[in-house]
Short mmCIF file of C-alpha atoms and ligand atoms in Angstrom, two decimals:
data_model
loop_
_atom_site.label_atom_id
_atom_site.label_comp_id
_atom_site.label_asym_id
_atom_site.label_seq_id
_atom_site.Cartn_x
_atom_site.Cartn_y
_atom_site.Cartn_z
CA MET A 717 0.52 -0.34 -0.30
CA GLU A 718 0.98 3.18 0.02
CA LYS A 719 0.54 6.85 1.40
CA VAL A 720 0.95 10.33 -0.27
CA LYS A 721 -0.72 13.57 1.29
CA SER A 722 -1.38 16.68 -1.00
CA TYR A 723 -1.83 19.90 -0.56
CA ALA A 724 -4.91 21.43 -2.05
CA ASN A 725 -4.57 25.55 -4.02
CA ILE A 726 -6.15 28.39 -3.78
CA ALA A 727 -5.54 30.74 -6.68
CA ILE A 728 -5.57 34.48 -6.59
CA ILE A 729 -5.75 34.16 -10.54
CA LYS A 730 -7.88 32.79 -11.80
CA TYR A 731 -8.06 30.02 -14.09
CA TRP A 732 -12.40 29.45 -15.67
CA GLY A 733 -13.33 28.35 -18.39
CA LYS A 734 -11.71 26.04 -21.38
CA LYS A 735 -10.34 26.91 -24.24
CA ASP A 736 -9.51 22.92 -25.41
CA LYS A 737 -11.58 20.37 -23.15
CA GLN A 738 -9.54 17.10 -24.87
CA LYS A 739 -6.16 18.49 -24.30
CA MET A 740 -7.51 20.19 -21.21
CA ILE A 741 -6.00 23.91 -22.29
CA PRO A 742 -7.39 26.83 -19.71
CA ALA A 743 -8.95 29.68 -21.30
CA THR A 744 -6.67 31.74 -19.14
CA SER A 745 -4.36 31.68 -17.21
CA SER A 746 -3.97 31.45 -13.48
CA ILE A 747 -1.44 32.07 -10.52
CA SER A 748 -2.47 30.63 -6.75
CA LEU A 749 -0.95 30.02 -3.32
CA THR A 750 0.20 25.72 -2.79
CA LEU A 751 -1.57 25.70 1.80
CA LYS A 752 -0.09 23.58 3.85
CA ASP A 753 -3.27 22.68 5.96
CA LEU A 754 -5.65 22.39 3.37
CA TYR A 755 -4.53 18.99 2.73
CA THR A 756 -5.73 15.76 1.16
CA GLU A 757 -4.39 12.03 2.45
CA THR A 758 -4.31 9.10 0.58
CA GLU A 759 -4.14 5.55 0.24
CA ILE A 760 -3.67 2.97 -2.15
CA GLU A 761 -3.65 -0.79 -3.46
CA PHE A 762 -3.95 -3.01 -5.59
CA ILE A 763 -7.69 -4.75 -5.33
CA ASP A 764 -8.74 -8.17 -7.10
CA ASP A 765 -12.14 -8.42 -8.79
CA ALA A 766 -13.24 -10.35 -5.48
CA GLU A 767 -12.17 -7.86 -3.90
CA ILE A 768 -14.78 -5.56 -5.92
CA LYS A 769 -17.49 -8.02 -5.94
CA LYS A 770 -18.06 -8.71 -2.09
CA GLU A 771 -17.77 -4.46 -1.35
CA VAL A 772 -20.30 -4.02 -4.77
CA GLU A 773 -22.92 -6.96 -2.65
CA LYS A 774 -22.79 -5.33 1.03
CA ASN A 775 -23.54 -2.22 -0.55
CA GLY A 776 -25.99 -2.39 -3.39
CA GLU A 777 -26.81 -1.54 -6.78
CA LYS A 778 -25.70 1.85 -7.58
CA PHE A 779 -22.42 0.67 -7.28
CA SER A 780 -22.61 -1.89 -10.08
CA GLY A 781 -20.27 -2.15 -12.65
CA VAL A 782 -17.56 0.54 -10.69
CA ARG A 783 -14.30 -0.87 -12.26
CA ASP A 784 -12.53 0.36 -8.81
CA LEU A 785 -12.54 1.28 -5.08
CA PHE A 786 -13.08 4.63 -3.86
CA PHE A 787 -13.46 5.45 -0.69
CA LEU A 788 -14.47 9.16 0.21
CA ASN A 789 -14.23 10.67 3.82
CA SER A 790 -14.87 6.97 4.74
CA GLU A 791 -17.61 6.85 2.61
CA LEU A 792 -17.76 4.19 -0.46
CA GLN A 793 -19.02 5.86 -3.72
CA ASP A 794 -21.32 5.34 -6.33
CA LYS A 795 -20.62 4.19 -9.52
CA ILE A 796 -20.82 8.06 -11.38
CA HIS A 797 -17.99 8.91 -8.84
CA THR A 798 -15.93 6.11 -9.32
CA GLU A 799 -15.76 5.70 -12.84
CA LYS A 800 -14.49 9.85 -13.01
CA ILE A 801 -11.50 8.48 -10.72
CA SER A 802 -10.91 5.11 -12.37
CA LYS A 803 -10.49 7.15 -15.43
CA VAL A 804 -8.03 9.09 -14.06
CA VAL A 805 -6.44 5.94 -12.98
CA ASP A 806 -6.70 4.89 -16.66
CA LEU A 807 -3.53 7.68 -17.37
CA PHE A 808 -1.31 5.05 -14.96
CA ARG A 809 -2.67 2.38 -16.40
CA THR A 810 -0.81 2.08 -20.04
CA GLN A 811 1.39 -1.01 -20.35
CA GLU A 812 -0.18 -3.81 -21.38
CA ASN A 813 0.03 -5.60 -17.72
CA GLU A 814 -1.34 -3.05 -16.32
CA LYS A 815 -4.77 -2.41 -17.91
CA ASN A 816 -6.29 -4.90 -15.89
CA LYS A 817 -4.79 -3.93 -12.15
CA LYS A 818 -7.49 -2.59 -9.99
CA VAL A 819 -7.02 -0.52 -7.28
CA LYS A 820 -8.75 0.19 -3.33
CA ILE A 821 -8.24 3.98 -2.43
CA LYS A 822 -9.38 5.07 0.48
CA THR A 823 -9.09 9.34 0.92
CA THR A 824 -9.69 11.83 3.11
CA ASN A 825 -9.95 15.29 2.91
CA ASN A 826 -8.96 17.86 5.79
CA MET A 827 -11.41 20.34 4.96
CA PRO A 828 -15.24 20.42 3.84
CA THR A 829 -15.24 18.54 -0.17
CA ALA A 830 -17.00 20.04 -3.25
CA ALA A 831 -17.29 23.36 -0.57
CA GLY A 832 -16.03 25.85 -2.71
CA LEU A 833 -12.98 25.19 -0.88
CA SER A 834 -10.58 23.15 -3.28
CA SER A 835 -10.57 19.17 -2.51
CA SER A 836 -10.53 18.35 -6.11
CA SER A 837 -7.39 20.22 -5.96
CA SER A 838 -5.72 18.13 -3.23
CA GLY A 839 -7.72 15.46 -4.03
CA LEU A 840 -6.99 14.72 -7.16
CA SER A 841 -3.42 15.63 -7.44
CA ALA A 842 -2.94 13.42 -4.92
CA ILE A 843 -4.77 10.35 -6.39
CA ILE A 844 -1.73 11.65 -8.59
CA LYS A 845 0.67 11.59 -6.36
CA ALA A 846 -0.53 7.92 -5.18
CA CYS A 847 -0.85 6.59 -8.72
CA ASN A 848 2.68 7.62 -9.72
CA LYS A 849 3.49 4.86 -6.14
CA LEU A 850 0.98 2.72 -6.96
CA PHE A 851 2.50 1.36 -10.80
CA LYS A 852 6.10 2.90 -9.34
CA LYS A 853 6.57 5.53 -12.83
CA ASN A 854 9.38 7.77 -11.13
CA LEU A 855 7.25 11.71 -13.32
CA SER A 856 8.68 14.75 -11.88
CA GLN A 857 6.52 17.05 -10.65
CA GLU A 858 6.27 19.10 -13.96
CA GLN A 859 4.99 16.09 -15.59
CA LEU A 860 1.94 14.76 -12.66
CA ALA A 861 1.27 18.51 -12.94
CA GLN A 862 0.45 17.88 -16.43
CA ILE A 863 -1.36 14.31 -15.83
CA SER A 864 -2.79 15.92 -12.96
CA LYS A 865 -4.82 18.86 -15.49
CA TYR A 866 -6.96 16.05 -16.69
CA GLY A 867 -8.25 14.33 -13.39
CA SER A 868 -8.98 18.50 -12.43
CA GLY A 869 -7.42 21.54 -13.55
CA SER A 870 -6.77 23.65 -10.50
CA SER A 871 -5.40 20.65 -8.87
CA ALA A 872 -1.99 20.50 -11.81
CA ARG A 873 -1.08 23.95 -9.44
CA SER A 874 -0.82 21.70 -6.45
CA PHE A 875 3.16 20.13 -7.45
CA PHE A 876 4.14 24.09 -7.18
CA GLY A 877 4.88 25.90 -3.94
CA PRO A 878 4.58 28.23 -2.40
CA VAL A 879 2.69 30.31 -5.59
CA GLY A 880 2.54 27.63 -8.27
CA MET A 881 1.15 29.05 -12.00
CA TRP A 882 -0.68 27.80 -15.65
CA ASP A 883 0.26 29.05 -18.67
CA LYS A 884 -2.42 29.25 -20.94
CA ASN A 885 -0.12 29.90 -23.68
CA THR A 886 2.63 27.15 -23.35
CA GLY A 887 0.58 25.30 -21.43
CA GLU A 888 3.66 24.73 -18.46
CA VAL A 889 2.93 24.50 -15.52
CA SER A 890 5.99 25.53 -12.33
CA GLU A 891 6.39 27.25 -9.67
CA VAL A 892 6.22 31.35 -9.58
CA LYS A 893 8.95 33.33 -7.51
CA THR A 894 8.21 36.06 -5.43
CA ASP A 895 10.03 36.97 -1.63
CA LEU A 896 6.56 37.80 -0.86
CA LYS A 897 5.27 35.29 2.01
CA LEU A 898 2.07 35.03 1.70
CA ALA A 899 -0.75 33.03 3.90
CA MET A 900 -4.87 32.63 3.36
CA ILE A 901 -7.68 32.48 5.66
CA VAL A 902 -10.63 31.11 4.62
CA LEU A 903 -13.60 31.83 6.33
CA VAL A 904 -15.70 29.36 6.66
CA LEU A 905 -18.97 31.00 5.83
CA ASN A 906 -20.95 27.44 4.23
CA GLU A 907 -19.71 23.79 4.30
CA GLU A 908 -22.47 22.59 2.39
CA LYS A 909 -21.50 20.95 -1.15
CA LYS A 910 -21.52 23.28 -4.03
CA ILE A 911 -25.23 22.88 -6.27
CA ILE A 912 -22.97 24.00 -9.95
CA SER A 913 -18.96 22.66 -9.73
CA SER A 914 -16.57 24.73 -10.89
CA ARG A 915 -16.41 22.71 -14.16
CA LYS A 916 -20.37 22.98 -14.84
CA GLY A 917 -20.34 26.56 -13.77
CA MET A 918 -17.32 27.58 -15.95
CA ALA A 919 -18.94 25.85 -19.02
CA LEU A 920 -22.42 27.73 -18.59
CA CYS A 921 -20.52 30.52 -18.60
CA MET A 922 -17.55 29.95 -21.80
CA GLU A 923 -20.94 28.77 -23.14
CA THR A 924 -23.23 31.56 -22.40
CA SER A 925 -22.23 34.76 -20.63
CA THR A 926 -21.99 37.36 -22.12
CA SER A 927 -18.94 39.31 -20.83
CA PHE A 928 -17.21 36.19 -21.12
CA ASP A 929 -14.58 37.59 -24.33
CA GLU A 930 -14.21 40.66 -21.75
CA TRP A 931 -12.92 37.61 -18.92
CA ILE A 932 -10.33 36.28 -21.00
CA ARG A 933 -9.09 39.93 -22.00
CA GLN A 934 -8.85 41.56 -19.07
CA SER A 935 -7.72 38.24 -17.29
CA GLU A 936 -4.41 38.04 -19.48
CA ILE A 937 -3.78 41.22 -18.62
CA ASP A 938 -3.59 40.27 -14.83
CA PHE A 939 -1.94 37.48 -14.92
CA GLU A 940 1.01 39.66 -16.36
CA ASN A 941 0.76 42.21 -14.25
CA MET A 942 0.38 40.03 -10.93
CA LYS A 943 3.89 37.94 -12.03
CA LYS A 944 5.17 41.71 -12.18
CA TYR A 945 3.77 42.15 -8.53
CA LEU A 946 5.13 39.29 -7.20
CA SER A 947 8.44 39.05 -8.50
CA GLU A 948 8.67 42.40 -7.83
CA GLY A 949 6.85 41.86 -3.39
CA ASP A 950 4.59 44.91 -4.03
CA PHE A 951 1.51 43.08 -1.48
CA SER A 952 -0.76 45.50 -1.59
CA LYS A 953 -0.60 45.42 -5.69
CA VAL A 954 -1.35 41.97 -5.21
CA GLY A 955 -4.02 42.23 -2.63
CA GLU A 956 -6.00 44.62 -4.96
CA LEU A 957 -5.96 42.56 -8.08
CA THR A 958 -6.73 38.83 -6.33
CA GLU A 959 -10.01 40.97 -5.12
CA GLU A 960 -10.32 42.60 -8.51
CA ASN A 961 -9.88 39.25 -11.27
CA ALA A 962 -12.14 36.90 -8.62
CA LEU A 963 -15.09 39.98 -8.89
CA ARG A 964 -14.39 40.00 -12.73
CA MET A 965 -14.68 35.66 -12.97
CA HIS A 966 -18.12 35.96 -10.42
CA GLU A 967 -19.53 38.87 -13.05
CA THR A 968 -19.16 36.30 -15.68
CA THR A 969 -21.26 34.19 -13.23
CA LYS A 970 -24.54 37.13 -13.10
CA ASN A 971 -24.24 37.67 -17.28
CA ALA A 972 -24.57 33.64 -17.57
CA ASN A 973 -27.89 32.39 -19.26
CA PRO A 974 -29.10 31.30 -16.83
CA PRO A 975 -27.77 34.03 -14.93
CA PHE A 976 -26.69 32.87 -10.72
CA THR A 977 -24.13 33.44 -8.32
CA TYR A 978 -21.51 31.48 -6.03
CA LEU A 979 -21.79 34.45 -4.20
CA THR A 980 -24.03 34.94 -0.87
CA GLU A 981 -24.92 37.27 1.79
CA LYS A 982 -22.60 36.38 3.88
CA SER A 983 -20.47 36.67 1.19
CA PHE A 984 -20.41 40.18 0.93
CA GLU A 985 -21.36 41.34 4.48
CA ALA A 986 -17.52 39.36 4.83
CA MET A 987 -16.01 41.09 1.61
CA GLU A 988 -17.20 44.49 3.47
CA TYR A 989 -15.43 43.28 6.40
CA VAL A 990 -12.36 42.50 4.57
CA LYS A 991 -11.84 45.91 3.41
CA LYS A 992 -13.09 47.62 6.48
CA LEU A 993 -10.25 45.94 8.64
CA ARG A 994 -7.98 47.64 5.21
CA LYS A 995 -9.84 51.08 6.36
CA GLN A 996 -8.15 49.64 9.73
CA GLY A 997 -4.41 50.03 9.14
CA GLU A 998 -5.24 46.28 8.19
CA ARG A 999 -3.53 44.54 4.97
CA CYS A 1000 -5.81 41.59 4.02
CA TYR A 1001 -7.63 41.13 0.52
CA PHE A 1002 -10.19 38.59 -0.24
CA THR A 1003 -11.08 36.35 -3.39
CA MET A 1004 -14.20 33.67 -3.73
CA ASP A 1005 -14.54 30.59 -6.14
CA ALA A 1006 -16.89 28.36 -6.69
CA GLY A 1007 -18.47 28.62 -3.70
CA PRO A 1008 -19.53 31.09 -1.18
CA ASN A 1009 -16.77 30.88 1.67
CA VAL A 1010 -14.29 33.77 1.65
CA LYS A 1011 -10.65 33.44 1.62
CA VAL A 1012 -8.26 36.09 2.89
CA LEU A 1013 -5.67 36.65 1.50
CA CYS A 1014 -2.27 38.19 3.67
CA LEU A 1015 1.25 38.74 4.29
CA GLU A 1016 2.49 35.93 7.42
CA GLU A 1017 3.71 38.43 9.33
CA ASP A 1018 0.53 39.48 9.94
CA PHE A 1019 -1.25 36.41 9.87
CA GLU A 1020 -1.49 35.30 13.72
CA ARG A 1021 -2.83 38.53 14.48
CA LEU A 1022 -5.55 38.54 11.38
CA LYS A 1023 -6.97 34.65 13.34
CA ASP A 1024 -7.65 36.20 16.58
CA ILE A 1025 -9.57 38.89 14.89
CA LEU A 1026 -11.24 36.47 12.11
CA GLY A 1027 -11.11 33.94 13.98
CA LYS A 1028 -13.29 36.82 16.01
CA LYS A 1029 -16.43 36.18 14.14
CA TYR A 1030 -16.31 32.85 11.47
CA LYS A 1031 -15.12 29.31 11.69
CA ILE A 1032 -11.70 30.07 9.48
CA ILE A 1033 -8.92 27.41 8.90
CA ALA A 1034 -5.49 29.49 7.71
CA SER A 1035 -2.81 28.22 6.28
CA LYS A 1036 0.16 29.48 4.87
CA CYS A 1037 1.79 28.07 2.32
CA LYS A 1038 3.62 24.81 1.46
CA VAL A 1039 6.71 24.53 -0.08
CA ILE A 1040 6.95 21.85 -2.91
CA SER A 1041 10.31 19.96 -3.37
CA ASP A 1042 11.14 17.68 -6.64
CA ASN A 1043 10.94 14.84 -3.99
CA ASP A 1044 7.30 16.27 -2.54
CA ASP A 1045 5.90 13.22 -1.48
P1 ADP B 1656 -14.28 22.07 -4.60
O1 ADP B 1656 -14.64 23.47 -4.31
O2 ADP B 1656 -13.62 21.43 -2.79
O3 ADP B 1656 -13.06 21.23 -4.92
P2 ADP B 1656 -15.20 21.09 -6.66
O4 ADP B 1656 -16.81 20.72 -7.40
O5 ADP B 1656 -14.54 21.49 -7.40
O6 ADP B 1656 -15.15 21.53 -5.46
O7 ADP B 1656 -15.00 19.69 -6.52
C1 ADP B 1656 -15.69 18.95 -5.43
C2 ADP B 1656 -14.92 17.23 -6.49
O8 ADP B 1656 -13.62 16.84 -6.20
C3 ADP B 1656 -15.56 15.95 -5.70
O9 ADP B 1656 -17.24 15.76 -5.94
C4 ADP B 1656 -14.75 15.16 -5.86
O10 ADP B 1656 -15.21 14.58 -7.43
C5 ADP B 1656 -13.64 15.45 -6.29
N1 ADP B 1656 -12.83 15.50 -5.41
C6 ADP B 1656 -12.60 15.79 -3.81
N2 ADP B 1656 -12.11 15.71 -2.62
C7 ADP B 1656 -11.46 14.25 -3.02
C8 ADP B 1656 -10.80 13.84 -2.40
N3 ADP B 1656 -9.83 13.52 -1.69
N4 ADP B 1656 -10.06 12.50 -3.70
C9 ADP B 1656 -10.45 12.48 -4.97
N5 ADP B 1656 -11.26 13.03 -5.40
C10 ADP B 1656 -11.52 14.23 -5.34
C1 DP6 B 1657 -13.35 29.62 -9.61
O1 DP6 B 1657 -10.10 23.09 -11.05
O2 DP6 B 1657 -12.19 22.58 -10.81
O3 DP6 B 1657 -11.47 27.03 -8.25
O4 DP6 B 1657 -10.88 21.98 -14.74
O5 DP6 B 1657 -13.77 21.36 -14.56
O6 DP6 B 1657 -11.93 20.37 -12.92
P1 DP6 B 1657 -12.27 21.43 -13.61
O7 DP6 B 1657 -12.34 22.49 -12.31
P2 DP6 B 1657 -11.33 23.23 -11.19
O8 DP6 B 1657 -12.25 24.53 -11.33
C2 DP6 B 1657 -11.11 25.39 -10.02
C3 DP6 B 1657 -11.68 26.27 -11.12
C4 DP6 B 1657 -12.04 27.80 -9.43
C5 DP6 B 1657 -10.36 28.60 -9.40
C6 DP6 B 1657 -8.69 27.97 -9.93
O9 DP6 B 1657 -8.87 27.18 -8.61
O10 DP6 B 1657 -8.56 29.35 -10.53
#
């Protein structure tokens, strides 16, 4: 059996849209922080058909036809969810003698799943890492990132940290160098599973949103500027652009057909609170993903104080960034 741990990442320049779904070319380049205290732990082992049969008999009809066993947060997943993961494992079952190998995966997230807290990035990157070990492929971080994007686009960035990027033009996934020591404090406003997944949401926006072309155009500028601000170590510029880019992404959902939003009353209140703290002299900025929860970007040096302030008002998950090395496992 192999065991791995992988870390979630939260984007400060968002990946939102696919230019080519088959080749997994994103519509926008993205930049994210890899967070050491938001993670997934995954175990993987080879099993035989008899074990799958036994488990299916025990659990019922909706599990029949699964090719592998996939336990997410201790619950056996049904055929649809398992098939998504089996397809990811297929990316490692490439040799003739690997084609019929079945696996059992047990995976646990330390953050709420599918609530916009990026469980897909840590979850999918963990599966890729686990397969790399089990199938003894010995691939580099860049190679793993390139496979991981097929599982979930954002997961590719989890192979780099503290700051990672995915460039839509070159396809490259890599580290972004910066002297800034960044951290994030997640305000957990709602832990429920979101109604529209990121995948569906971005597809709907790409197909129908009247502001999507503008989003792509501006995102290209945002990406270049963010790289510049990070390399210059200009935190207030990084923060301001983080907020602007997130709001631009959320604007595309409002202009979709039918229009929708991931943000709730509580999200707007939290954003206002972050702005209020800023007026009081705190250095903090918000970002939101495909869910109502608000993430607060800050510097490591302000981390403990902001944790205290925000923790008095909200349930929080706070994390500094994770430095990922070449032999990270
Ligand atoms: P989130 O905001 O949490 O990333 P998404 O809707 O984008 O939410 O993705 C959630 C999906 O990611 C889950 O439905 C599941 O398919 C996948 N996922 C989450 N955690 C794991 C995990 N530990 N292992 C494998 N897949 C996972
Ligand atoms: C809003 O990576 O979950 O979090 O590639 O379809 O699996 P798929 O989508 P996913 O989308 C992430 C969207 C986002 C922004 C980001 O992380 O860059």
